[in-house]
mmCIF file of C-alpha atoms in Angstrom:
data_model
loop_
_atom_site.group_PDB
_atom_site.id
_atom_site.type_symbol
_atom_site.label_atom_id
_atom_site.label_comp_id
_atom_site.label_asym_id
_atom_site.label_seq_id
_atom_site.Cartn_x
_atom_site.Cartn_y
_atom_site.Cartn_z
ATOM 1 C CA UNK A 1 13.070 27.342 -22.833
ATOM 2 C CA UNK A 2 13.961 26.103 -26.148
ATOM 3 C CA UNK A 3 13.559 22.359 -26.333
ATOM 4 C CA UNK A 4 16.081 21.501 -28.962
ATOM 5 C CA UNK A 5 13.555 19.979 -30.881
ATOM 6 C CA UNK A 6 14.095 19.374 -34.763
ATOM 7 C CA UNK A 7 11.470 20.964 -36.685
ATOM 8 C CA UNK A 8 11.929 18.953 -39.881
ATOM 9 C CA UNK A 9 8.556 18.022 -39.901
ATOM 10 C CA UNK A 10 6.611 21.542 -39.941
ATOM 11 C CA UNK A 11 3.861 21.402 -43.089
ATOM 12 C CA UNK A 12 3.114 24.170 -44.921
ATOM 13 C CA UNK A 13 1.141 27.343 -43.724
ATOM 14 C CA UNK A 14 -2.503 25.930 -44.304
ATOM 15 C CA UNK A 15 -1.155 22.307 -42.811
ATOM 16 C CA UNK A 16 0.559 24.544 -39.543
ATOM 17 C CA UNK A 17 -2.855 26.244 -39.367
ATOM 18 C CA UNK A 18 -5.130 22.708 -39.015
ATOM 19 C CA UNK A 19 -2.451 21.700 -36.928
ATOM 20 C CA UNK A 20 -2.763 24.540 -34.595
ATOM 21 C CA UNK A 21 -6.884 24.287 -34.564
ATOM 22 C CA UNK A 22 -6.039 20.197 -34.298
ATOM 23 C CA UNK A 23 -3.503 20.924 -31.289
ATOM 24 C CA UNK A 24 -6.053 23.769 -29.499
ATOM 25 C CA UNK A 25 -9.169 21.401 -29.782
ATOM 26 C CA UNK A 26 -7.099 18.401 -28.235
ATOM 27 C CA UNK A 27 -5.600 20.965 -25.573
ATOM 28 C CA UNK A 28 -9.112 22.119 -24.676
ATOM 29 C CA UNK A 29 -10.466 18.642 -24.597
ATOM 30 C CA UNK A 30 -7.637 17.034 -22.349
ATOM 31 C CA UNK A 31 -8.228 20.029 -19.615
ATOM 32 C CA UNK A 32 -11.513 19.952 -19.518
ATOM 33 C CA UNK A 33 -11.524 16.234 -18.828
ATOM 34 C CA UNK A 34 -8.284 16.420 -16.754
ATOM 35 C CA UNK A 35 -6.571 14.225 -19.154
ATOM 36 C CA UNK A 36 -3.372 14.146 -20.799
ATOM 37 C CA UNK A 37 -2.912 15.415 -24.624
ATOM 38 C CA UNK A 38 -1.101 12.467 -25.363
ATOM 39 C CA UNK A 39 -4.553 10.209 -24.131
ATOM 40 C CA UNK A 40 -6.329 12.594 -26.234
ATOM 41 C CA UNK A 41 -4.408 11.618 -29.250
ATOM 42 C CA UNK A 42 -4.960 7.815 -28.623
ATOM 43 C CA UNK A 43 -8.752 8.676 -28.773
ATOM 44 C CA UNK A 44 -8.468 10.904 -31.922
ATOM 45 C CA UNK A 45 -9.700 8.629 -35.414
ATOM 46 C CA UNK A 46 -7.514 10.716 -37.400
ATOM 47 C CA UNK A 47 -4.248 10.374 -37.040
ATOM 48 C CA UNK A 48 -2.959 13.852 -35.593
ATOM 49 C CA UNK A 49 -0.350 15.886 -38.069
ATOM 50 C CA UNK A 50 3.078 16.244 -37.065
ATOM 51 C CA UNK A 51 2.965 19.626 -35.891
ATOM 52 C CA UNK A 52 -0.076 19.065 -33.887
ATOM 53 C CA UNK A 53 1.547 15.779 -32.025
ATOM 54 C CA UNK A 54 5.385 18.939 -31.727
ATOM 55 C CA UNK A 55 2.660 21.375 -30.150
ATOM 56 C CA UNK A 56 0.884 19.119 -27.757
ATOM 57 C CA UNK A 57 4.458 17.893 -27.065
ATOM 58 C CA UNK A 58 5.726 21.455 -26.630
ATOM 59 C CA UNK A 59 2.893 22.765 -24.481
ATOM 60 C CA UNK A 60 2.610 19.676 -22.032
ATOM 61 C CA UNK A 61 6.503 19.971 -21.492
ATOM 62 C CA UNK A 62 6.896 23.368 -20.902
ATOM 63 C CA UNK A 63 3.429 23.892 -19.259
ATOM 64 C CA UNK A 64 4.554 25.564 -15.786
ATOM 65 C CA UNK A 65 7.255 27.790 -17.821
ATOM 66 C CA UNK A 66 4.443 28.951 -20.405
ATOM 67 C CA UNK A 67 1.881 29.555 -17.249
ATOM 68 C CA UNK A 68 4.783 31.544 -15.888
ATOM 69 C CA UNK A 69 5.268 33.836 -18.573
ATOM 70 C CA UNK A 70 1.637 34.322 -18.933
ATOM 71 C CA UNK A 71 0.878 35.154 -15.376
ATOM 72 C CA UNK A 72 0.383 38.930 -15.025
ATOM 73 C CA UNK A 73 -0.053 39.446 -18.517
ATOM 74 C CA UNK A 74 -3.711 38.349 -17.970
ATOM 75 C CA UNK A 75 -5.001 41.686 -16.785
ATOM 76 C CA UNK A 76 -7.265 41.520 -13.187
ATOM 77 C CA UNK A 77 -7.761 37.775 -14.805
ATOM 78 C CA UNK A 78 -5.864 34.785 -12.509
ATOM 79 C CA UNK A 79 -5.088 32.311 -15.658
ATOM 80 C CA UNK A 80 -7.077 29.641 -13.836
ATOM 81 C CA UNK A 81 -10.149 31.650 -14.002
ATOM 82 C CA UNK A 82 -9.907 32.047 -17.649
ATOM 83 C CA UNK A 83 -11.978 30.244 -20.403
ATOM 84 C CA UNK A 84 -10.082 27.300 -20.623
ATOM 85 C CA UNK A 85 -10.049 27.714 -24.616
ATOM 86 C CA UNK A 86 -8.467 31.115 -24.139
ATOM 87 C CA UNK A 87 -6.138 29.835 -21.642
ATOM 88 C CA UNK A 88 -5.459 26.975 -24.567
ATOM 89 C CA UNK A 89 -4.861 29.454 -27.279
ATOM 90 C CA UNK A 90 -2.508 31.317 -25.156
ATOM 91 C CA UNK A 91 -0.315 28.723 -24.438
ATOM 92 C CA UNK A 92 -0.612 27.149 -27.551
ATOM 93 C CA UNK A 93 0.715 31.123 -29.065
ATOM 94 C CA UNK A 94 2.651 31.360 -25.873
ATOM 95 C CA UNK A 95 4.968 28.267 -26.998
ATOM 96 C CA UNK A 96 5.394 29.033 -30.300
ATOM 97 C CA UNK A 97 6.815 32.538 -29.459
ATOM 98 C CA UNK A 98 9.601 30.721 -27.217
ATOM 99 C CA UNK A 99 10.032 27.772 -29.353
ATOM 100 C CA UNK A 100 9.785 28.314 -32.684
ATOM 101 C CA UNK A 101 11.877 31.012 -33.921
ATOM 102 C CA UNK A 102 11.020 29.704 -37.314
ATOM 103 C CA UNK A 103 7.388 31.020 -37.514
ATOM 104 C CA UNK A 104 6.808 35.034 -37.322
ATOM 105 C CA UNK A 105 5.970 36.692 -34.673
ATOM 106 C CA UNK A 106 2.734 38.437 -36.950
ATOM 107 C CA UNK A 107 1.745 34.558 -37.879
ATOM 108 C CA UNK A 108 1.230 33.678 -34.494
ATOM 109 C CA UNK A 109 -0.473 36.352 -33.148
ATOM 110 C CA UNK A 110 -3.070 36.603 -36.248
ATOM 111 C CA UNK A 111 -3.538 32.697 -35.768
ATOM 112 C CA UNK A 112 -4.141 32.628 -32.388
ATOM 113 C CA UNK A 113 -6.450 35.666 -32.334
ATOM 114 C CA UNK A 114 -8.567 33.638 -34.964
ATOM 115 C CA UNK A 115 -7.916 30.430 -32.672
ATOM 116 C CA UNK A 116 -9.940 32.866 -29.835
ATOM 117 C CA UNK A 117 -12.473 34.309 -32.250
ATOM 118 C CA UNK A 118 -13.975 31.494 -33.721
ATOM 119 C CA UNK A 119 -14.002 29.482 -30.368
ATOM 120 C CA UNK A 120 -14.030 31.922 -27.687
ATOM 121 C CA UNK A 121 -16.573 34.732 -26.802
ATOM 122 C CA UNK A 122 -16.803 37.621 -28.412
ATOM 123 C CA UNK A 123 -14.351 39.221 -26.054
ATOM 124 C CA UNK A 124 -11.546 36.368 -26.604
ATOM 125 C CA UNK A 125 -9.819 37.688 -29.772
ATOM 126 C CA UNK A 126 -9.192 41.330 -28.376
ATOM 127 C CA UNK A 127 -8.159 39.749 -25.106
ATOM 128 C CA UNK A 128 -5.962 37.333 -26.471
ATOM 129 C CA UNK A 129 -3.940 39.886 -29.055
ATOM 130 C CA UNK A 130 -3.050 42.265 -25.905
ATOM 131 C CA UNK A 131 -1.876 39.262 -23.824
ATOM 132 C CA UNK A 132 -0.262 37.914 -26.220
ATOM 133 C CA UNK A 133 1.236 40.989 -28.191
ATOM 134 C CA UNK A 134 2.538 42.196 -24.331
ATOM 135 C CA UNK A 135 4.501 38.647 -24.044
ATOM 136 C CA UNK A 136 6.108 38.984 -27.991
ATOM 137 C CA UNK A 137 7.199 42.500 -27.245
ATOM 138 C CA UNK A 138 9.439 40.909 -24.344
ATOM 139 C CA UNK A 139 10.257 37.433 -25.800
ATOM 140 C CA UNK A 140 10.842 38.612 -29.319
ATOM 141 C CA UNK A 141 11.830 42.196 -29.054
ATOM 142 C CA UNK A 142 14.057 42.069 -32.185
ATOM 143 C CA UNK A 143 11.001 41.450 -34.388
ATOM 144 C CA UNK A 144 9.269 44.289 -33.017
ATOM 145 C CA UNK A 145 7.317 46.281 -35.101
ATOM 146 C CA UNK A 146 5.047 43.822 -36.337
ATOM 147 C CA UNK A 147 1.390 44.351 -37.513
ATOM 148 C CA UNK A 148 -1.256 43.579 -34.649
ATOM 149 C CA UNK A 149 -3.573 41.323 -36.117
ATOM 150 C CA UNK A 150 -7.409 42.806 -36.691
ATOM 151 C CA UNK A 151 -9.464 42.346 -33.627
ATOM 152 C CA UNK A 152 -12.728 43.126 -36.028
ATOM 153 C CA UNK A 153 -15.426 41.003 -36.248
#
């Protein structure tokens, strides 16, 4: 799935982190008003950071692949019948793992599990680390152990 993308651009940790919560919020939004990211971003007032505009990218190109890989992974849970900001985190998290060998494997589980927490239910951040820590044990095996993030309050 790799895109060939150059990732030139990628700020610093905090940066990557607004970026992410930038790139969920806008992936959230455009669902639930079945609109594109990209027509999310020409709503925005501030202009978008570069990763955020790479994930948004990322996500809306390999969308089917990322709901692919996620499928099954989801427990008794179809992905369409999940919170549509969980389903956003994981495939947000879900692209990163394919695409950017650059950022650990740890990093993007702990951000995405505090991507569910503070805007999912209080279920989202323990659901989200299994799914997501199931798909990084097969797409990154080689990085394998890494520290689960804390599901804890």
């Amino acid at each position: 799935m790799r895109d060939g993308a150059r990732h030139d651009s990628a700020p610093i940790i905090g940066g990557r982190r607004e970026a992410r919560e930038q790139a969920l919020l806008l992936l959230y939004e455009a669902e639930i008003r079945d609109l594109t990211p990209e027509a999310m971003v020409d709503e925005v007032v501030v202009e978008p950071e570069a990763y955020t505009l790479e994930v948004l990218a990322g996500v809306t190109l390999h969308r089917t692949g990322l709901d692919e890989l996620l499928t099954g992974r989801t427990g008794d849970w179809p992905l369409h019948r999940l919170a549509s900001i969980d389903r956003a985190v994981l495939r947000l998290a879900a692209w990163e793992l394919t695409e950017r060998e650059d950022v650990p494997t740890a990093v993007i589980l702990n951000e995405a599990v505090e991507l569910a927490k503070t805007y999912g239910t209080d279920d989202s951040g323990g659901f989200v680390n299994g799914v997501l820590a199931n798909l990084a044990a097969e797409v990154r095996p080689d990085t394998l152990p890494f520290e689960a993030p804390d599901t804890d309050g």
